Coordinates of C-alpha atoms in Angstrom, one line a residue:
M1 CA 29.4 14.1 -14.2
A2 CA 26.9 13.9 -11.7
C3 CA 24.3 13.3 -14.0
V4 CA 25.5 10.3 -15.9
Q5 CA 28.3 8.6 -13.6
P6 CA 27.1 6.0 -11.0
S7 CA 27.9 7.3 -7.4
D8 CA 27.4 6.1 -4.1
N9 CA 24.6 8.3 -3.8
S10 CA 22.3 5.6 -4.0
V11 CA 18.9 5.4 -2.7
M12 CA 16.8 2.5 -1.5
T13 CA 14.3 3.2 1.1
M14 CA 11.8 0.9 2.4
T15 CA 9.7 2.8 5.0
T16 CA 7.8 1.0 7.4
A17 CA 5.1 3.5 7.5
A18 CA 3.9 2.7 4.0
T19 CA 1.9 -0.2 5.2
Q20 CA -0.2 2.1 7.6
S21 CA -1.4 4.3 4.7
K22 CA -3.9 2.7 2.2
Y23 CA -2.0 3.1 -0.5
T24 CA 1.8 2.5 -1.2
F25 CA 3.9 4.2 -3.6
L26 CA 7.3 3.0 -5.2
S27 CA 9.6 5.3 -7.4
L28 CA 12.0 4.1 -9.8
G29 CA 14.7 5.8 -11.6
D30 CA 18.2 7.5 -11.6
S31 CA 19.2 10.9 -10.3
Y32 CA 16.0 13.0 -11.0
T33 CA 14.2 10.4 -8.8
I34 CA 16.4 10.5 -5.9
G35 CA 16.4 14.3 -6.4
E36 CA 20.6 14.5 -6.7
S37 CA 21.4 18.1 -4.8
V38 CA 18.3 18.9 -3.2
S39 CA 16.7 17.7 -0.1
D40 CA 14.7 14.8 0.7
N41 CA 11.3 16.6 0.8
E42 CA 12.3 18.0 -2.6
R43 CA 12.0 15.1 -4.5
W44 CA 9.3 14.9 -7.1
S45 CA 7.7 11.7 -5.9
V46 CA 7.9 12.9 -2.1
Q47 CA 6.3 16.1 -3.6
L48 CA 3.6 14.3 -5.3
A49 CA 2.8 12.5 -2.4
G50 CA 2.5 15.3 -0.4
L51 CA -0.2 16.9 -3.2
L52 CA -2.1 13.6 -3.1
R53 CA -2.6 13.8 0.7
K54 CA -3.7 17.7 0.4
N55 CA -6.2 16.2 -2.0
G56 CA -7.6 13.6 0.3
V57 CA -5.7 10.7 -1.0
D58 CA -4.2 8.6 2.0
I59 CA -1.0 7.6 0.5
A60 CA 2.5 7.1 2.1
D61 CA 6.1 8.5 1.0
P62 CA 7.6 6.6 -1.6
D63 CA 9.7 3.6 -1.3
I64 CA 12.4 4.8 -3.7
I65 CA 15.0 2.6 -5.9
A66 CA 17.2 5.1 -7.7
R67 CA 20.7 6.0 -8.0
T68 CA 22.7 8.8 -9.5
G69 CA 23.9 7.7 -12.9
W70 CA 21.9 4.6 -13.7
T71 CA 20.9 3.1 -16.9
T72 CA 17.8 0.9 -17.5
A73 CA 19.6 -2.1 -17.3
E74 CA 21.5 -0.6 -14.2
L75 CA 18.2 0.0 -12.5
Q76 CA 16.9 -3.6 -13.7
D77 CA 20.0 -5.1 -11.8
A78 CA 19.4 -3.0 -8.7
I79 CA 15.9 -4.0 -8.4
K80 CA 16.8 -7.6 -8.3
A81 CA 19.5 -7.0 -5.8
S82 CA 17.3 -4.9 -3.7
G83 CA 15.2 -8.1 -2.9
N84 CA 12.1 -6.0 -2.8
Q85 CA 8.6 -8.2 -3.1
K86 CA 6.4 -5.7 -1.9
T87 CA 3.2 -4.6 -3.7
Y88 CA 2.4 -1.1 -4.1
G89 CA -0.7 0.9 -5.1
L90 CA 1.4 2.9 -7.2
V91 CA 4.6 2.6 -8.9
S92 CA 6.4 5.7 -11.0
L93 CA 9.3 5.2 -13.6
L94 CA 11.8 8.0 -14.9
I95 CA 14.8 6.6 -16.9
G96 CA 16.6 6.7 -19.9
V97 CA 18.9 10.0 -19.4
N98 CA 22.1 8.0 -18.7
N99 CA 21.3 5.5 -21.7
Q100 CA 21.0 8.6 -23.9
Y101 CA 24.2 10.6 -22.6
R102 CA 26.2 7.3 -22.8
G103 CA 25.5 6.8 -26.5
Q104 CA 23.5 3.6 -26.1
S105 CA 21.5 2.6 -28.6
Q106 CA 17.8 3.4 -28.9
N107 CA 16.9 -0.5 -29.6
R108 CA 18.8 -1.4 -26.3
Y109 CA 16.6 1.4 -24.6
Q110 CA 13.6 0.0 -26.0
T111 CA 14.1 -3.8 -25.0
E112 CA 15.2 -2.9 -21.4
F113 CA 12.8 -0.2 -20.6
R114 CA 9.9 -2.9 -22.0
E115 CA 11.3 -5.2 -19.5
L116 CA 11.5 -2.6 -16.9
L117 CA 7.7 -1.7 -17.6
Q118 CA 7.1 -5.5 -16.8
T119 CA 8.9 -5.0 -13.4
A120 CA 6.8 -2.0 -12.6
I121 CA 3.5 -3.9 -13.1
K122 CA 4.3 -6.7 -11.3
F123 CA 5.5 -4.2 -8.2
A124 CA 2.1 -2.6 -8.9
G125 CA 0.5 -6.2 -8.4
G126 CA 0.1 -7.2 -12.1
K127 CA -2.4 -3.9 -12.7
A128 CA -0.6 -1.9 -15.4
G129 CA -3.1 1.0 -14.8
H130 CA -1.3 1.7 -11.3
V131 CA 1.9 2.4 -13.3
V132 CA 2.8 6.1 -14.4
V133 CA 6.0 6.8 -16.3
L134 CA 7.7 10.5 -16.7
S135 CA 9.6 11.6 -19.7
I136 CA 13.0 12.0 -19.8
P137 CA 13.9 15.8 -19.1
D138 CA 16.4 17.8 -21.8
W139 CA 19.5 18.3 -19.7
G140 CA 20.6 20.0 -22.6
Q141 CA 18.7 23.3 -21.1
S142 CA 20.9 23.3 -17.8
P143 CA 24.1 25.8 -17.5
F144 CA 26.3 22.4 -17.1
A145 CA 25.0 22.0 -20.9
R146 CA 26.5 25.1 -22.3
G147 CA 28.9 25.1 -25.0
R148 CA 27.5 21.4 -25.9
N149 CA 25.3 20.5 -28.9
Q150 CA 22.0 20.9 -27.5
K151 CA 20.0 20.5 -30.9
Q152 CA 21.3 17.0 -30.7
I153 CA 20.8 16.2 -26.6
A154 CA 17.1 17.3 -27.4
D155 CA 16.8 15.4 -30.5
E156 CA 18.4 12.1 -29.0
I157 CA 15.9 12.8 -25.9
D158 CA 12.7 13.0 -28.0
A159 CA 13.7 9.8 -29.9
F160 CA 14.6 8.2 -26.8
N161 CA 11.0 9.2 -25.2
A162 CA 9.0 8.3 -28.3
I163 CA 10.4 5.0 -27.6
A164 CA 8.8 5.3 -24.2
Q165 CA 6.0 6.8 -25.1
Q166 CA 5.1 3.8 -27.3
E167 CA 6.0 1.3 -25.3
C168 CA 3.9 2.8 -22.1
K169 CA 1.0 2.8 -24.9
A170 CA 1.1 -0.6 -25.8
A171 CA 1.2 -2.0 -22.1
G172 CA -1.5 0.2 -20.9
I173 CA 0.7 2.5 -18.7
S174 CA 0.2 6.6 -18.3
Y175 CA 2.8 8.4 -19.3
V176 CA 3.6 12.0 -18.3
D177 CA 5.5 14.2 -20.7
I178 CA 7.6 16.7 -18.5
T179 CA 10.3 17.7 -21.2
P180 CA 8.2 20.9 -22.3
L181 CA 8.5 21.8 -18.5
T182 CA 12.4 21.3 -18.6
H183 CA 12.6 23.4 -22.0
K184 CA 10.7 26.3 -20.4
A185 CA 13.3 26.2 -17.5
A186 CA 15.9 27.3 -19.9
G187 CA 18.1 30.3 -18.4
D188 CA 16.3 30.4 -15.4
T189 CA 18.5 29.5 -12.2
N190 CA 16.0 29.1 -10.1
Q191 CA 14.7 25.7 -11.8
F192 CA 18.6 24.2 -11.2
A193 CA 20.0 22.6 -8.5
V194 CA 23.5 24.2 -7.1
D195 CA 25.3 21.7 -9.1
G196 CA 23.8 23.4 -12.7
L197 CA 23.0 20.3 -14.2
H198 CA 20.1 18.6 -11.9
Y199 CA 16.7 20.3 -11.2
S200 CA 15.7 22.1 -8.2
G201 CA 12.5 21.5 -5.6
K202 CA 10.9 24.1 -7.7
Q203 CA 11.2 22.7 -11.1
M204 CA 10.4 19.1 -9.7
R205 CA 7.0 20.9 -8.0
Q206 CA 6.2 20.9 -11.7
W207 CA 6.7 17.6 -12.5
A208 CA 4.6 16.5 -9.3
E209 CA 1.8 18.8 -10.3
A210 CA 1.6 17.6 -13.9
T211 CA 1.5 14.0 -12.6
L212 CA -1.1 14.8 -10.1
P213 CA -4.3 14.7 -11.9
I214 CA -3.4 11.4 -13.7
V215 CA -2.5 9.4 -10.2
K216 CA -5.4 10.8 -8.8
D217 CA -7.5 9.1 -11.8
I218 CA -5.4 6.0 -11.5
L219 CA -5.9 5.4 -7.9
K220 CA -9.8 5.4 -8.9
Q221 CA -9.7 2.3 -10.5

């Protein structure tokens, strides 16, 4: 399953152009961050950077550390392995769907997610206010999930998202709830990529638009 099994489709981009912009950007996550089955410029974080530039914010396209199938622990391991020591003006995190899919415990997710928040804060130069977290999309609404227990999937994702929101609040980190947008995507094939599981650039555009006003405020700090 493309959403949940680690693959070789990893992205660890370190752009040289980033240092030429006023703000640099690091995007951390899994398949939703690399934009599985869509073009590079349709990734939600790349679209966000474009929207910010249209709004007069001088920000580079994001460096990305993400891979289809990663859990919180696998993302943390990959960050360590990357050797990235850079500091960024903005750091985003979207992670957890694979913890849910693999049946990992909520307690484990909470512990590992909390550690990732601290990692993200470190990348942001110790500024929790320059980190933004996006909620886990509800993949149960995808064509791929037909015939599965959609209510159970939604309930489990809601529980993981509640943990993430709680941890963000405790750490002073902005949290963007994009899950309702993925609920509305149900039945609309234009909102999904060709694999029927991941999201299209059209859906991820909505994530970028939802995140835009929060990030604009963040970068004023």
